[in-house]
Amino acid sequence: MPQAFKDLFSSLPSEEDWITASFRLYQGFWLSSRLFKGILTCQNHFQAHPSDILLVTSPKSGTTWLKAILFALLNRAKYSANSQRRHPLLTQNSHDLVPFLELNLYLGQENPDLTAIASPRLFATHMPYSLLPQSVRDSNCKLVYLCRNPKDTFVSMWHFANRMRPEEKGQIPIQEGLNKFCRGVSVCGPYWDHVLGYHKASLDMPEKVLFMMYEQMKVDPHVHVRRLADFLGCPFSKEELRDGTVEGILKMCSFDNMSALEVNKCGKLWTGAETKWFFRRGEVGDWVNYMSSEMGERIDGVMEEKLHGSGLKL
Ligand code: PPS
């Protein structure tokens, strides 16, 4: 990390993270040193194009799923999900097909080669709205925000942190994770400020920011994928609607199909994380299997207070 970044990072308020290192509070959000470096580099060097599409999520909100759906949607003329045979999503994890700006592209370099990426370029990010590079906010590029209910997001985060922790550290007690989450201390947290930033942006600029919910996608994926395609300016044609293109994409990107692929059972990502860790249960309401109703009510109480007046209920 450049010395100036290091000096700034070490001057910031710090908290123990969920794994082995520390978070720092930068402009209201908790970041690891990797994220901090990637975000600042990206802010300084990324030039958004008006045709770019950015998938934004708070971690564990369904990023892996929506990366796959967006990739399949945007590349449907080139790769048919219905024939399934040659589709890149069958042999590559969606994180390898849709890079994170701050965690892949701008992590170790100021000027990654983006020339090979065809337009519209599809990227992902966990960056809070207020930390996005200025060029993203100024250009006409589109942002798709996927939000997931906080209790399932928290439980998913807790499981993932436990997998990332070295064996000798043991599991992070769920109560300790909950205390952190409810104080806002999680990757790119506070969770509620992350969500609120994009929710407000979607109300202010509905043509630029689409706010989607994991739970709604689970209930009625067909409707929401069509909504996504309309928003991105690539609506499904009548013929596509007749010939099962939407169903093909949804089936290919379904939890059952993706989690059964060899690449998602045995592969690893650049971070060292195993691809199978990104496919745990993929269900709505799984939190009840890990948290007492009092713990659930605690998250509900925090959300009620923090989201008050926003019009958003989670
Ligand atoms: S990350 O690290 O932020 O990219 O993780 P992310 O992909 O956002 O979150 C992981 C959770 O998403 C679930 N998942 C899916 N749900 C539905 N359909 C599909 N295809 C799918 N793929 C992954 C995954 O199981 C994690 O949720 P939990 O509740 O832990 O199962």
Coordinates of C-alpha atoms and ligand atoms in Angstrom, one line a residue:
M1 CA 0.0 0.0 0.0
P2 CA 1.4 3.5 -0.8
Q3 CA 2.8 5.2 2.3
A4 CA 0.2 8.0 2.2
F5 CA -2.6 5.4 2.2
K6 CA -0.9 3.5 5.1
D7 CA -0.5 6.7 7.1
L8 CA -4.1 7.7 6.6
F9 CA -5.4 4.1 7.3
S10 CA -3.5 3.8 10.6
S11 CA -4.7 7.2 11.7
L12 CA -8.4 6.1 11.5
P13 CA -10.5 4.7 14.4
S14 CA -10.1 0.9 14.6
E15 CA -12.1 -2.2 15.6
E16 CA -11.3 -5.9 15.5
D17 CA -12.8 -7.4 12.4
W18 CA -14.6 -10.8 12.2
I19 CA -11.6 -12.7 11.1
T20 CA -8.1 -11.9 12.2
A21 CA -7.3 -8.3 11.4
S22 CA -8.9 -4.9 12.0
F23 CA -11.4 -2.6 10.3
R24 CA -10.9 1.1 10.1
L25 CA -13.7 3.7 10.0
Y26 CA -13.3 5.7 6.8
Q27 CA -15.9 8.4 6.1
G28 CA -18.5 6.5 8.1
F29 CA -17.8 3.0 6.8
W30 CA -15.8 0.1 8.2
L31 CA -13.2 -1.2 5.8
S32 CA -10.4 -3.8 5.9
S33 CA -7.0 -2.6 4.7
R34 CA -7.5 -4.4 1.4
L35 CA -10.8 -2.7 0.8
F36 CA -9.5 0.7 1.8
K37 CA -6.6 0.4 -0.6
G38 CA -8.8 -0.9 -3.4
I39 CA -11.5 1.7 -2.9
L40 CA -9.0 4.7 -2.8
T41 CA -7.2 3.4 -5.9
C42 CA -10.4 3.0 -7.7
Q43 CA -11.7 6.4 -6.7
N44 CA -8.5 8.0 -8.0
H45 CA -8.2 6.0 -11.3
F46 CA -11.5 4.4 -12.5
Q47 CA -13.2 6.2 -15.4
A48 CA -16.8 5.1 -15.8
H49 CA -18.3 4.8 -19.3
P50 CA -21.9 5.8 -19.8
S51 CA -22.7 2.3 -20.9
D52 CA -21.1 0.6 -17.8
I53 CA -23.2 -1.5 -15.4
L54 CA -22.3 -1.8 -11.8
L55 CA -23.8 -4.4 -9.5
V56 CA -23.6 -3.1 -5.9
T57 CA -24.2 -5.2 -2.8
S58 CA -23.5 -5.2 0.8
P59 CA -21.6 -8.5 1.3
K60 CA -23.7 -11.6 1.6
S61 CA -26.8 -10.1 -0.1
G62 CA -26.8 -12.4 -3.1
T63 CA -23.9 -11.0 -5.2
T64 CA -22.8 -14.4 -6.6
W65 CA -26.3 -15.0 -7.8
L66 CA -27.0 -11.6 -9.4
K67 CA -23.5 -11.6 -11.0
A68 CA -24.5 -14.8 -12.8
I69 CA -27.9 -13.5 -13.8
L70 CA -26.5 -10.2 -15.1
F71 CA -23.8 -12.0 -17.0
A72 CA -26.3 -14.3 -18.6
L73 CA -28.7 -11.5 -19.3
L74 CA -26.2 -9.3 -21.0
N75 CA -24.5 -12.1 -23.0
R76 CA -27.6 -13.9 -24.0
A77 CA -27.1 -13.2 -27.7
K78 CA -23.7 -14.8 -27.6
Y79 CA -24.4 -17.7 -25.2
S80 CA -27.7 -19.3 -24.9
A81 CA -28.6 -20.4 -21.4
N82 CA -31.0 -22.9 -22.9
S83 CA -28.5 -24.9 -24.8
Q84 CA -26.4 -24.8 -21.6
R85 CA -23.4 -26.6 -23.2
R86 CA -20.9 -23.8 -24.0
H87 CA -22.0 -21.3 -21.4
P88 CA -19.1 -19.7 -19.4
L89 CA -21.2 -19.9 -16.2
L90 CA -21.0 -23.7 -16.4
T91 CA -17.2 -23.7 -16.0
Q92 CA -16.4 -20.5 -14.3
N93 CA -17.6 -19.0 -11.0
S94 CA -19.5 -15.8 -11.5
H95 CA -16.9 -13.9 -9.4
D96 CA -14.4 -14.8 -12.0
L97 CA -16.6 -13.5 -14.8
V98 CA -17.7 -10.3 -13.2
P99 CA -14.8 -8.6 -11.3
F100 CA -15.1 -6.4 -8.3
L101 CA -13.7 -3.0 -8.9
E102 CA -12.0 -2.6 -5.6
L103 CA -11.3 -6.3 -4.7
N104 CA -10.0 -7.4 -8.1
L105 CA -9.2 -4.7 -10.6
Y106 CA -7.9 -1.9 -8.5
L107 CA -6.5 -3.8 -5.6
G108 CA -2.9 -4.1 -6.7
Q109 CA -2.8 -1.8 -9.7
E110 CA -3.7 1.8 -10.6
N111 CA -4.4 1.1 -14.3
P112 CA -5.7 -2.4 -14.9
D113 CA -6.2 -3.2 -18.6
L114 CA -9.9 -2.9 -19.2
T115 CA -9.6 -2.7 -23.0
A116 CA -10.5 -6.3 -23.6
I117 CA -13.9 -5.9 -21.8
A118 CA -16.7 -5.6 -24.3
S119 CA -19.3 -2.9 -23.9
P120 CA -21.5 -2.7 -21.8
R121 CA -18.8 -3.4 -19.2
L122 CA -20.2 -5.2 -16.2
F123 CA -18.4 -4.7 -12.8
A124 CA -19.4 -5.3 -9.2
T125 CA -18.6 -3.5 -6.0
H126 CA -19.3 -3.5 -2.3
M127 CA -18.6 0.3 -2.1
P128 CA -21.1 2.5 -0.2
Y129 CA -22.7 5.1 -2.4
S130 CA -20.8 8.0 -0.9
L131 CA -17.5 6.2 -1.6
L132 CA -18.1 5.5 -5.3
P133 CA -15.6 7.1 -7.7
Q134 CA -16.8 10.5 -8.8
S135 CA -16.9 9.3 -12.4
V136 CA -19.5 6.7 -11.5
R137 CA -21.7 9.3 -9.9
D138 CA -21.3 11.8 -12.7
S139 CA -21.7 9.5 -15.7
N140 CA -24.8 7.9 -17.0
C141 CA -23.7 4.4 -16.1
K142 CA -26.3 2.3 -14.3
L143 CA -26.2 0.8 -10.8
V144 CA -28.1 -2.3 -9.8
Y145 CA -28.3 -2.6 -6.0
L146 CA -29.3 -5.9 -4.5
C147 CA -30.5 -5.7 -0.9
R148 CA -31.2 -8.7 1.4
N149 CA -33.0 -8.8 4.7
P150 CA -30.5 -8.0 7.5
K151 CA -31.1 -11.2 9.6
D152 CA -30.3 -13.6 6.8
T153 CA -27.4 -11.3 5.6
F154 CA -26.0 -11.4 9.1
V155 CA -26.2 -15.2 9.4
S156 CA -24.6 -15.6 6.0
M157 CA -21.8 -13.2 7.0
W158 CA -21.3 -15.1 10.3
H159 CA -21.0 -18.4 8.5
F160 CA -18.6 -17.0 5.9
A161 CA -16.4 -15.3 8.5
N162 CA -16.1 -18.6 10.4
R163 CA -14.9 -20.3 7.2
M164 CA -12.4 -17.6 6.6
R165 CA -11.0 -17.7 10.2
P166 CA -7.9 -19.7 10.8
E167 CA -8.7 -23.0 12.6
E168 CA -6.8 -22.0 15.7
K169 CA -9.0 -19.0 16.2
G170 CA -12.2 -21.1 16.3
Q171 CA -15.6 -19.8 15.4
I172 CA -16.6 -16.3 16.3
P173 CA -19.5 -16.7 18.8
I174 CA -22.7 -15.6 17.1
Q175 CA -23.5 -13.2 20.0
E176 CA -20.2 -11.5 19.4
G177 CA -20.9 -11.2 15.6
L178 CA -24.4 -9.9 16.4
N179 CA -22.9 -7.2 18.8
K180 CA -20.6 -6.1 16.0
F181 CA -23.3 -6.1 13.3
C182 CA -25.7 -4.1 15.5
R183 CA -23.0 -1.5 16.2
G184 CA -22.5 -1.3 12.4
V185 CA -19.1 -3.1 12.5
S186 CA -19.1 -5.3 9.4
V187 CA -17.5 -5.2 6.0
C188 CA -18.5 -1.9 4.4
G189 CA -20.9 -1.4 7.3
P190 CA -23.0 -0.1 8.9
Y191 CA -25.2 -2.4 6.9
W192 CA -28.1 0.1 7.2
D193 CA -26.1 3.1 5.9
H194 CA -25.0 1.0 2.9
V195 CA -28.6 0.2 2.1
L196 CA -29.9 3.7 2.8
G197 CA -27.3 5.3 0.5
Y198 CA -28.5 3.3 -2.5
H199 CA -32.2 3.4 -1.5
K200 CA -32.1 7.2 -1.5
A201 CA -30.1 7.3 -4.8
S202 CA -32.7 5.0 -6.4
L203 CA -35.5 7.3 -5.3
D204 CA -33.6 10.4 -6.5
M205 CA -32.4 8.9 -9.8
P206 CA -34.6 5.9 -10.7
E207 CA -33.2 5.9 -14.2
K208 CA -29.7 5.4 -12.8
V209 CA -30.2 3.2 -9.7
L210 CA -32.4 0.1 -9.6
F211 CA -33.0 -1.1 -6.0
M212 CA -33.8 -4.9 -5.9
M213 CA -34.5 -7.3 -3.1
Y214 CA -33.1 -10.8 -2.7
E215 CA -36.4 -11.9 -1.2
Q216 CA -38.5 -10.6 -4.1
M217 CA -36.2 -12.3 -6.6
K218 CA -36.7 -15.6 -4.8
V219 CA -40.5 -15.2 -4.8
D220 CA -40.9 -14.0 -8.4
P221 CA -37.6 -14.2 -10.2
H222 CA -39.3 -14.0 -13.7
V223 CA -40.9 -10.6 -13.0
H224 CA -37.7 -9.2 -11.5
V225 CA -35.4 -10.4 -14.2
R226 CA -37.6 -8.8 -16.8
R227 CA -37.6 -5.6 -14.7
L228 CA -33.8 -5.8 -14.6
A229 CA -33.6 -6.2 -18.4
D230 CA -36.0 -3.3 -19.0
F231 CA -33.9 -1.1 -16.6
L232 CA -30.7 -2.0 -18.4
G233 CA -32.2 -1.1 -21.8
C234 CA -32.1 -4.7 -23.1
P235 CA -35.7 -5.9 -22.6
F236 CA -36.7 -9.4 -23.6
S237 CA -38.3 -9.5 -27.0
K238 CA -41.7 -11.2 -27.5
E239 CA -39.9 -14.1 -29.1
E240 CA -37.5 -14.5 -26.2
L241 CA -40.5 -14.4 -23.8
R242 CA -42.1 -17.2 -25.9
D243 CA -39.0 -19.4 -26.3
G244 CA -38.2 -19.6 -22.6
T245 CA -35.1 -17.4 -22.6
V246 CA -36.0 -16.0 -19.1
E247 CA -36.6 -19.4 -17.7
G248 CA -33.4 -20.7 -19.1
I249 CA -31.3 -18.0 -17.5
L250 CA -33.1 -18.5 -14.1
K251 CA -32.7 -22.2 -14.2
M252 CA -29.0 -22.0 -15.1
C253 CA -28.4 -19.4 -12.3
S254 CA -30.5 -21.2 -9.7
F255 CA -28.9 -22.2 -6.5
D256 CA -29.4 -25.9 -7.2
N257 CA -27.8 -25.7 -10.6
M258 CA -24.9 -23.5 -9.7
S259 CA -24.0 -25.2 -6.5
A260 CA -23.9 -28.6 -8.2
L261 CA -21.3 -27.4 -10.8
E262 CA -17.8 -28.8 -10.5
V263 CA -16.3 -25.3 -10.5
N264 CA -18.5 -24.3 -7.6
K265 CA -17.9 -27.5 -5.6
C266 CA -14.1 -27.7 -5.9
G267 CA -12.7 -24.4 -7.1
K268 CA -11.1 -21.5 -5.3
L269 CA -11.2 -17.8 -5.9
W270 CA -8.2 -15.4 -6.0
T271 CA -8.8 -14.5 -2.4
G272 CA -8.2 -18.1 -1.3
A273 CA -11.9 -18.6 -0.5
E274 CA -13.4 -21.9 -1.8
T275 CA -16.1 -21.4 -4.4
K276 CA -18.5 -23.7 -2.4
W277 CA -18.5 -21.2 0.5
F278 CA -20.6 -18.9 -1.7
F279 CA -23.3 -21.5 -1.9
R280 CA -24.5 -22.4 1.6
R281 CA -28.4 -22.5 1.8
G282 CA -29.6 -19.7 -0.5
E283 CA -32.9 -19.5 1.4
V284 CA -35.1 -16.8 2.8
G285 CA -35.5 -16.9 6.6
D286 CA -32.6 -19.3 7.4
W287 CA -31.7 -17.0 10.3
V288 CA -34.3 -18.8 12.5
N289 CA -32.0 -21.8 12.5
Y290 CA -29.2 -19.9 14.2
M291 CA -30.7 -17.0 16.2
S292 CA -33.2 -16.9 19.0
S293 CA -36.3 -14.7 18.5
E294 CA -34.7 -12.2 21.0
M295 CA -31.6 -11.9 18.7
G296 CA -33.9 -11.4 15.7
E297 CA -35.8 -8.7 17.6
R298 CA -32.6 -7.0 18.4
I299 CA -31.8 -6.6 14.7
D300 CA -35.4 -5.6 13.9
G301 CA -35.1 -2.9 16.6
V302 CA -31.9 -1.5 15.2
M303 CA -33.4 -1.5 11.7
E304 CA -36.6 0.2 12.8
E305 CA -34.6 3.0 14.5
K306 CA -32.0 3.4 11.6
L307 CA -34.5 3.2 8.7
H308 CA -37.1 5.4 10.4
G309 CA -38.4 8.0 8.0
S310 CA -36.7 6.5 4.9
G311 CA -39.8 4.7 3.7
L312 CA -37.8 1.4 3.6
K313 CA -38.8 -1.6 5.7
L314 CA -36.5 -4.6 6.0
Ligands
PPS1 S1 -20.3 -12.2 -1.4 O1 -19.1 -12.7 -0.6 O2 -20.7 -10.8 -0.9 O3 -20.1 -12.2 -2.9 O4 -21.5 -13.2 -1.1 P1 -22.9 -13.2 -1.7 O5 -22.9 -13.9 -3.0 O6 -23.4 -11.8 -1.7 O7 -23.8 -13.9 -0.7 C1 -23.8 -15.3 -0.5 C2 -25.2 -15.8 -0.2 O8 -25.9 -15.9 -1.4 C3 -26.4 -17.2 -1.5 N1 -26.5 -17.6 -2.9 C4 -27.6 -17.7 -3.7 N2 -28.9 -17.5 -3.3 C5 -29.8 -17.8 -4.3 N3 -29.5 -18.3 -5.5 C6 -28.3 -18.5 -5.9 N4 -28.0 -18.9 -7.1 C7 -27.2 -18.2 -4.9 N5 -25.9 -18.3 -5.0 C8 -25.5 -17.9 -3.8 C9 -25.5 -18.0 -0.7 O9 -26.0 -19.3 -0.4 C10 -25.3 -17.1 0.5 O10 -26.4 -17.1 1.3 P2 -26.6 -18.1 2.6 O11 -27.8 -17.6 3.3 O12 -25.3 -18.0 3.4 O13 -26.8 -19.4 2.0

